[in-house]
Amino acid sequence: MNGDGDRGQPGHWGVMRPGVAEAGLGGTLAATRLDAEQQAEIKRLQSIGYTGGSLPDRGSDTGTTVHLRGATAPNLRLYVSGHAPGADLIDPDGRVLHRWRCTYAEARAAGPAAPDAFLDDREGVTACWRRARLLPDGDLLAVFEGHALVRLDRDSRPRWSYPGHCHHDLDVGPDGVIHVLTREARVVPRFHPRKPVLLDYITHLAPDGHELGRLDILACFENSPFASHLDNAGESGDIFHTNTIELLDGSHADRVPAFAAGNFLVSVRELGVVAVIDPAQEAVVWALSGLWLGQHQPTLLPDGNLLVFDNKGHDGRSKVVEIDPTTQRVVWEFADGPDTPFYSATCGTGQRLANGNTLITESDNGRVLEVTTDGAVVWEFRNPERTGENGRYIAAIMEMEALPDVAPPAWLAAGSGANASIR
């Protein structure tokens, strides 16, 4: 489907002109003029983001507080904290080995010069990054929630930025193409005749940052046997809240054909759905729901099972669950308990490590755990940073990710001027 105005790639929305919304889906598109109230609500929706922290500082120990050597994976870990627009690379002892920093103003300066290319930061949500992805050469991709994507070199110099209302997550293909979640606020009559909603997209960028095309997630549901999930959408606001994207490599397509190479695994929080999108068909080809509430970060494991951070579960508590996608049976979980209180209303991630342990980011509490298959905590990291007035809040950890290789990357060993003092 293409909208009026600038034409997008076949099968994708075109670029919306200011003050115009797409009124109608399913093959019939008409442009309608928005009034001032609708335009103000669209600006508000497009600026939605995260605070840097929400839980009060309790004066607990910080940094690496548990480290059972021999049981802990030796991999370096990259994390994004709510106190600053940056990311730190640490070793399991908590030592900072490398640091990237880039403000929203610096990112804007590296992007298109058009005055309206970037959103203004009205709510202060660009004070931190939402997600960062480390590239093999030490470059880093970072998401300013709802605003932009920036690519930095290893010394934090911006190479380029993309002002596409990027949010939550991204992945990078073996060809270097970047796939990032983006969004736009529009009036969609199937949800409400006047109230705007946030629509989510998968946008494809070349390694140099120019846009190659995008997939409309709403259209992908509409074009599929899973369109009934849209009946659970709200009538206005952030009706999807897609928070995860993972490019599948096809290693489990023999088990579930929908898990073919090039398809995308996504989490649509407000629909309670984990789904797979086939970009060739522009359709959802697999979906699962009812096993979680407010979920984040589904990922396919080497054995073909699905690991999901279940924020609120059916008992209102957080847990990380491993599910067999063919039987929907829970084969492993880590949950809140008397010895391991565990809850994050927002964000949260789980990563299965090569040693069989699971690295879990309890975002709101600024805490990361590495746990064994029997649930023993062998590593714990508590964010030493604080945010808010007078540092009253624990800075959230949006995500911590262990690097795939045990050996430090070659670019780190080679050194860099901006981080020499940290090493």
Coordinates of C-alpha atoms in Angstrom, one line a residue:
M1 CA 0.0 0.0 0.0
N2 CA 1.2 3.5 -0.8
G3 CA -0.1 6.7 0.7
D4 CA -0.7 10.0 -1.2
G5 CA 2.3 12.3 -1.5
D6 CA 5.8 11.0 -2.0
R7 CA 5.9 7.5 -3.2
G8 CA 7.5 4.8 -1.0
Q9 CA 8.8 1.5 -2.2
P10 CA 6.1 -0.8 -3.6
G11 CA 4.1 -2.3 -0.7
H12 CA 5.1 0.3 1.8
W13 CA 3.7 3.6 3.0
G14 CA 4.8 6.7 1.3
V15 CA 6.0 9.8 3.3
M16 CA 3.1 11.6 5.0
R17 CA 2.9 15.4 4.3
P18 CA 2.7 17.6 7.4
G19 CA -0.9 18.0 8.6
V20 CA -2.2 15.0 6.6
A21 CA -3.2 11.6 7.8
E22 CA -4.0 8.4 5.9
A23 CA -7.7 7.8 6.4
G24 CA -8.5 4.3 5.5
L25 CA -6.7 1.0 5.1
G26 CA -7.3 -2.2 3.2
G27 CA -6.6 -0.7 -0.2
T28 CA -8.6 2.5 0.1
L29 CA -6.5 5.6 1.1
A30 CA -7.7 9.2 1.4
A31 CA -6.0 12.2 2.8
T32 CA -7.8 14.3 5.4
R33 CA -6.7 17.6 6.9
L34 CA -5.9 17.5 10.6
D35 CA -7.1 20.1 13.0
A36 CA -4.8 21.8 15.6
E37 CA -5.8 19.4 18.4
Q38 CA -5.0 16.4 16.3
Q39 CA -1.6 17.8 15.2
A40 CA -0.7 18.6 18.8
E41 CA -1.6 15.0 19.9
I42 CA 0.5 13.6 17.0
K43 CA 3.5 15.6 18.2
R44 CA 3.0 14.4 21.8
L45 CA 2.7 10.7 20.7
Q46 CA 5.8 10.9 18.5
S47 CA 7.8 12.3 21.5
I48 CA 6.9 9.5 23.9
G49 CA 10.0 7.9 25.5
Y50 CA 11.4 6.6 28.8
T51 CA 12.6 8.3 32.0
G52 CA 16.1 7.5 33.0
G53 CA 15.0 6.0 36.3
S54 CA 11.9 5.4 38.4
L55 CA 12.8 3.5 41.5
P56 CA 14.4 5.3 44.6
D57 CA 18.0 4.8 45.5
R58 CA 18.1 2.4 48.5
G59 CA 21.7 2.8 49.2
S60 CA 22.6 -0.8 48.2
D61 CA 26.0 -1.9 46.9
T62 CA 26.8 -1.1 43.3
G63 CA 28.9 -2.5 40.5
T64 CA 29.6 -6.2 40.4
T65 CA 28.2 -7.5 43.7
V66 CA 28.2 -11.2 42.9
H67 CA 30.8 -13.0 40.8
L68 CA 31.3 -16.7 41.2
R69 CA 34.4 -17.3 39.0
G70 CA 34.3 -20.5 37.0
A71 CA 30.5 -20.4 37.0
T72 CA 30.2 -17.0 35.3
A73 CA 30.6 -16.5 31.6
P74 CA 33.9 -14.6 30.9
N75 CA 32.4 -12.5 28.1
L76 CA 32.6 -8.7 28.1
R77 CA 29.2 -6.9 28.5
L78 CA 27.8 -3.8 26.9
Y79 CA 25.1 -1.9 28.6
V80 CA 23.0 1.3 28.2
S81 CA 22.1 3.3 31.4
G82 CA 19.3 5.8 31.9
H83 CA 21.7 8.4 33.4
A84 CA 23.4 9.5 30.1
P85 CA 23.3 9.2 26.3
G86 CA 25.9 6.5 26.1
A87 CA 27.0 2.9 26.6
D88 CA 29.7 1.2 28.6
L89 CA 31.6 -2.0 27.8
I90 CA 32.6 -3.7 31.0
D91 CA 34.3 -7.0 32.0
P92 CA 32.7 -9.4 34.5
D93 CA 34.5 -7.6 37.4
G94 CA 32.6 -4.4 36.4
R95 CA 35.6 -2.5 35.1
V96 CA 34.8 -0.1 32.3
L97 CA 36.9 -1.0 29.3
H98 CA 35.4 1.4 26.8
R99 CA 32.8 4.1 26.7
W100 CA 30.7 5.8 24.0
R101 CA 28.9 9.1 24.5
C102 CA 26.8 11.2 22.1
T103 CA 24.1 13.8 22.9
Y104 CA 21.0 14.2 20.8
A105 CA 22.3 17.6 19.7
E106 CA 25.5 16.0 18.5
A107 CA 23.5 13.3 16.6
R108 CA 21.3 16.0 15.0
A109 CA 24.4 17.8 13.7
A110 CA 25.5 14.7 11.9
G111 CA 22.1 14.2 10.1
P112 CA 20.1 15.9 7.4
A113 CA 20.2 19.7 7.4
A114 CA 16.5 20.2 6.8
P115 CA 15.1 22.2 9.8
D116 CA 12.2 19.8 10.4
A117 CA 14.2 16.6 9.8
F118 CA 14.5 15.8 13.6
L119 CA 11.9 16.0 16.3
D120 CA 12.5 18.5 19.0
D121 CA 13.1 16.9 22.4
R122 CA 10.2 18.4 24.3
E123 CA 10.1 15.8 27.1
G124 CA 13.8 15.3 27.7
V125 CA 13.6 11.7 26.6
T126 CA 16.8 11.9 24.6
A127 CA 18.9 12.3 27.8
C128 CA 19.7 8.6 27.5
W129 CA 19.8 6.0 24.8
R130 CA 17.2 3.2 24.6
R131 CA 19.4 0.6 22.8
A132 CA 22.9 0.3 21.4
R133 CA 24.4 -2.3 19.1
L134 CA 28.1 -2.8 18.8
L135 CA 29.6 -3.5 15.4
P136 CA 32.7 -5.6 14.8
D137 CA 35.0 -2.6 14.1
G138 CA 34.0 -0.8 17.3
D139 CA 31.4 1.4 15.7
L140 CA 28.2 1.7 17.6
L141 CA 24.5 2.2 16.6
A142 CA 22.4 3.9 19.2
V143 CA 18.7 4.7 19.4
F144 CA 17.3 7.9 20.9
E145 CA 13.9 6.7 21.8
G146 CA 11.2 7.9 19.4
H147 CA 13.6 10.3 17.8
A148 CA 16.7 9.1 15.9
L149 CA 19.4 6.5 15.2
V150 CA 23.0 7.5 15.2
R151 CA 26.2 5.6 14.1
L152 CA 29.3 6.4 16.1
D153 CA 32.9 5.4 15.5
R154 CA 34.8 3.8 18.5
D155 CA 35.8 7.3 19.7
S156 CA 32.2 8.5 19.8
R157 CA 32.5 10.6 16.6
P158 CA 29.1 10.6 14.8
R159 CA 29.4 9.1 11.3
W160 CA 25.7 9.8 10.4
S161 CA 22.3 10.0 12.0
Y162 CA 18.8 9.0 10.8
P163 CA 15.8 11.1 11.9
G164 CA 13.1 8.4 11.4
H165 CA 11.4 8.3 14.8
C166 CA 13.4 5.2 15.7
H167 CA 12.5 3.4 18.9
H168 CA 13.2 0.4 21.1
D169 CA 15.3 -2.0 18.9
L170 CA 17.3 -2.7 15.8
D171 CA 19.2 -5.6 14.2
V172 CA 21.9 -5.8 11.6
G173 CA 22.0 -8.3 8.8
P174 CA 25.1 -10.1 7.5
D175 CA 25.1 -7.7 4.6
G176 CA 25.4 -4.7 6.9
V177 CA 21.8 -3.6 6.3
I178 CA 20.3 -2.1 9.5
H179 CA 16.7 -3.0 10.4
V180 CA 15.3 -0.6 13.0
L181 CA 11.9 0.0 14.5
T182 CA 10.4 3.3 13.6
R183 CA 7.0 4.9 14.1
E184 CA 4.6 7.6 13.0
A185 CA 1.4 9.0 14.5
R186 CA -1.6 9.0 12.2
V187 CA -5.4 9.0 12.3
V188 CA -6.6 5.5 11.3
P189 CA -10.4 5.3 11.0
R190 CA -10.5 1.5 11.8
F191 CA -9.3 2.4 15.3
H192 CA -10.9 5.9 15.8
P193 CA -12.2 8.5 13.3
R194 CA -10.4 11.4 15.0
K195 CA -7.9 10.2 17.6
P196 CA -4.3 9.5 16.3
V197 CA -2.5 6.2 16.9
L198 CA 1.2 5.3 16.8
L199 CA 1.9 3.0 13.9
D200 CA 5.1 0.9 13.9
Y201 CA 7.4 0.1 11.0
I202 CA 10.5 -2.0 10.3
T203 CA 12.8 0.4 8.4
H204 CA 15.7 -0.8 6.4
L205 CA 18.9 1.4 6.2
A206 CA 22.1 1.0 4.2
P207 CA 25.3 0.9 6.2
D208 CA 25.8 4.6 5.4
G209 CA 22.4 5.4 6.9
H210 CA 20.2 6.1 3.9
E211 CA 16.7 4.6 3.8
L212 CA 16.1 1.5 1.6
G213 CA 12.5 0.9 2.4
R214 CA 10.2 -0.1 5.2
L215 CA 7.5 -2.6 6.3
D216 CA 4.2 -1.4 7.8
I217 CA 3.5 -3.7 10.8
L218 CA -0.2 -2.9 10.8
A219 CA -0.5 -3.9 7.1
C220 CA 1.5 -7.1 7.8
F221 CA -1.2 -8.1 10.3
E222 CA -4.0 -7.1 8.0
N223 CA -2.5 -9.1 5.2
S224 CA -2.4 -12.3 7.2
P225 CA -4.5 -15.0 8.9
F226 CA -3.6 -13.3 12.2
A227 CA -5.5 -10.1 11.6
S228 CA -7.9 -10.9 14.5
H229 CA -5.1 -9.8 16.9
L230 CA -5.9 -6.2 15.8
D231 CA -9.2 -6.6 17.6
N232 CA -7.3 -6.2 20.9
A233 CA -5.8 -2.9 19.9
G234 CA -6.8 0.3 21.6
E235 CA -8.5 3.2 19.8
S236 CA -5.8 5.8 20.3
G237 CA -2.3 6.3 21.5
D238 CA 0.5 3.7 21.5
I239 CA -1.6 0.8 20.3
F240 CA 1.2 -1.5 19.3
H241 CA 4.3 -0.7 21.3
T242 CA 6.5 -3.0 19.2
N243 CA 9.6 -3.4 21.3
T244 CA 11.8 -6.1 19.7
I245 CA 13.1 -7.0 16.2
E246 CA 15.3 -10.0 15.4
L247 CA 16.4 -11.0 11.9
L248 CA 16.1 -14.7 11.7
D249 CA 18.9 -16.8 10.1
G250 CA 16.8 -19.7 9.0
S251 CA 18.6 -22.3 11.3
H252 CA 15.2 -23.5 12.7
A253 CA 13.1 -23.3 9.5
D254 CA 13.0 -27.1 9.4
R255 CA 11.2 -27.1 12.7
V256 CA 8.9 -24.1 12.1
P257 CA 8.8 -23.0 8.4
A258 CA 7.9 -19.5 9.4
F259 CA 11.3 -19.1 11.0
A260 CA 12.9 -18.8 7.5
A261 CA 16.0 -16.8 6.9
G262 CA 15.3 -13.1 6.3
N263 CA 12.0 -13.1 8.3
F264 CA 11.7 -10.9 11.4
L265 CA 10.8 -11.9 14.9
V266 CA 8.9 -9.1 16.7
S267 CA 7.2 -8.4 20.0
V268 CA 4.1 -6.3 19.9
R269 CA 3.5 -5.5 23.6
E270 CA 0.1 -3.9 23.5
L271 CA -1.4 -6.8 21.5
G272 CA 0.4 -9.4 23.7
V273 CA 1.8 -11.0 20.6
V274 CA 5.2 -12.4 19.5
A275 CA 5.1 -12.7 15.8
V276 CA 7.1 -13.5 12.7
I277 CA 6.9 -11.2 9.6
D278 CA 7.8 -12.3 6.1
P279 CA 9.0 -9.2 4.3
A280 CA 8.5 -10.8 0.9
Q281 CA 4.9 -11.4 1.6
E282 CA 4.5 -8.3 3.8
A283 CA 2.5 -10.4 6.2
V284 CA 2.6 -12.0 9.6
V285 CA 3.3 -15.7 9.0
W286 CA 3.4 -16.9 12.7
A287 CA 2.1 -15.5 16.0
L288 CA 1.9 -16.6 19.6
S289 CA 0.0 -15.0 22.5
G290 CA -1.6 -15.7 25.8
L291 CA 1.6 -16.9 27.5
W292 CA 2.9 -13.5 28.8
L293 CA 1.9 -10.0 29.7
G294 CA 3.8 -6.8 28.7
Q295 CA 6.5 -9.0 27.1
H296 CA 9.9 -7.8 25.8
Q297 CA 12.9 -9.3 23.9
P298 CA 11.8 -12.6 22.5
T299 CA 14.8 -14.4 20.9
L300 CA 15.2 -17.7 19.2
L301 CA 17.7 -20.0 21.0
P302 CA 20.2 -22.4 19.4
D303 CA 17.8 -25.3 20.1
G304 CA 14.9 -23.5 18.4
N305 CA 13.1 -22.6 21.7
L306 CA 11.9 -19.1 22.4
L307 CA 13.2 -17.0 25.3
V308 CA 11.0 -14.2 26.4
F309 CA 11.1 -11.6 29.2
D310 CA 7.6 -11.7 30.6
N311 CA 7.2 -8.4 32.5
K312 CA 4.0 -9.0 34.3
G313 CA 3.0 -12.6 33.7
H314 CA -0.4 -13.8 34.9
D315 CA 0.5 -13.3 38.5
G316 CA 1.7 -9.7 38.1
R317 CA 5.4 -10.7 38.6
S318 CA 8.3 -10.7 36.2
K319 CA 9.9 -13.8 34.8
V320 CA 12.0 -15.0 32.0
V321 CA 10.5 -18.0 30.2
E322 CA 11.8 -20.5 27.7
I323 CA 9.0 -21.9 25.5
D324 CA 8.9 -24.7 22.9
P325 CA 7.2 -22.8 20.0
T326 CA 5.7 -26.0 18.6
T327 CA 4.0 -27.2 21.8
Q328 CA 3.8 -23.9 23.7
R329 CA 5.2 -25.7 26.7
V330 CA 7.3 -23.8 29.2
V331 CA 10.6 -25.7 29.5
W332 CA 12.5 -23.3 31.7
E333 CA 11.8 -20.2 33.7
F334 CA 13.5 -17.8 36.1
A335 CA 11.0 -16.0 38.4
D336 CA 10.6 -13.9 41.4
G337 CA 11.3 -15.7 44.7
P338 CA 12.0 -15.1 48.4
D339 CA 15.7 -15.2 47.8
T340 CA 15.7 -13.4 44.4
P341 CA 13.0 -10.6 44.2
F342 CA 12.7 -9.8 40.6
Y343 CA 10.4 -7.3 38.8
S344 CA 10.6 -4.8 36.0
A345 CA 7.4 -3.1 34.8
T346 CA 9.2 -1.8 31.7
C347 CA 11.9 -2.9 29.3
G348 CA 13.9 -6.1 30.4
T349 CA 15.9 -8.6 28.4
G350 CA 17.1 -12.2 28.5
Q351 CA 20.1 -13.6 26.7
R352 CA 21.2 -17.2 26.6
L353 CA 25.0 -17.5 26.9
A354 CA 27.3 -20.1 25.5
N355 CA 27.9 -21.7 28.9
G356 CA 24.1 -22.3 29.3
N357 CA 23.6 -19.5 31.7
T358 CA 21.1 -16.7 31.1
L359 CA 21.9 -13.0 31.3
I360 CA 18.9 -11.1 32.6
T361 CA 18.4 -7.3 32.6
E362 CA 16.0 -6.2 35.4
S363 CA 15.8 -2.8 33.8
D364 CA 13.7 -0.7 36.3
N365 CA 15.8 -1.8 39.2
G366 CA 19.1 -1.1 37.4
R367 CA 20.2 -4.7 38.0
V368 CA 21.6 -7.5 35.8
L369 CA 21.7 -11.2 36.8
E370 CA 23.5 -14.1 35.3
V371 CA 21.7 -17.3 36.4
T372 CA 22.3 -21.0 35.9
T373 CA 19.8 -23.5 34.5
D374 CA 18.8 -24.3 38.1
G375 CA 18.2 -20.6 38.9
A376 CA 21.4 -20.0 40.9
V377 CA 22.6 -16.4 40.7
V378 CA 26.3 -16.5 39.8
W379 CA 26.8 -12.9 38.8
E380 CA 25.1 -9.7 39.7
F381 CA 25.6 -6.1 38.6
R382 CA 23.9 -3.1 40.1
N383 CA 24.1 0.2 38.3
P384 CA 26.3 2.6 40.1
E385 CA 24.7 5.6 38.3
R386 CA 21.8 7.7 39.6
T387 CA 19.4 10.1 37.9
G388 CA 16.7 12.5 38.7
E389 CA 16.8 15.5 41.0
N390 CA 19.7 15.1 43.4
G391 CA 20.3 11.6 42.1
R392 CA 17.2 10.3 43.9
Y393 CA 16.5 7.4 41.4
I394 CA 18.5 4.3 40.4
A395 CA 19.4 4.8 36.7
A396 CA 17.6 2.1 34.7
I397 CA 19.7 -0.4 32.7
M398 CA 17.8 -0.5 29.4
E399 CA 19.8 -3.6 28.3
M400 CA 23.0 -5.4 29.0
E401 CA 24.3 -7.7 26.3
A402 CA 27.2 -10.1 26.5
L403 CA 29.5 -10.0 23.5
P404 CA 29.4 -13.3 21.5
D405 CA 33.2 -14.0 21.7
V406 CA 35.1 -14.6 24.8
A407 CA 38.3 -12.9 23.5
P408 CA 38.2 -9.0 23.5
P409 CA 37.6 -7.5 20.1
A410 CA 40.6 -6.6 18.1
W411 CA 39.7 -2.9 17.9
L412 CA 39.7 -2.8 21.8
A413 CA 43.2 -4.3 22.0
A414 CA 44.4 -1.8 19.4
G415 CA 43.4 1.1 21.7
S416 CA 41.8 4.4 21.0
G417 CA 42.6 7.9 22.2
A418 CA 39.2 8.9 23.6
N419 CA 39.2 5.9 26.0
A420 CA 42.8 5.4 26.8
S421 CA 42.3 6.6 30.4
I422 CA 39.4 4.3 31.0
R423 CA 41.5 1.2 30.1

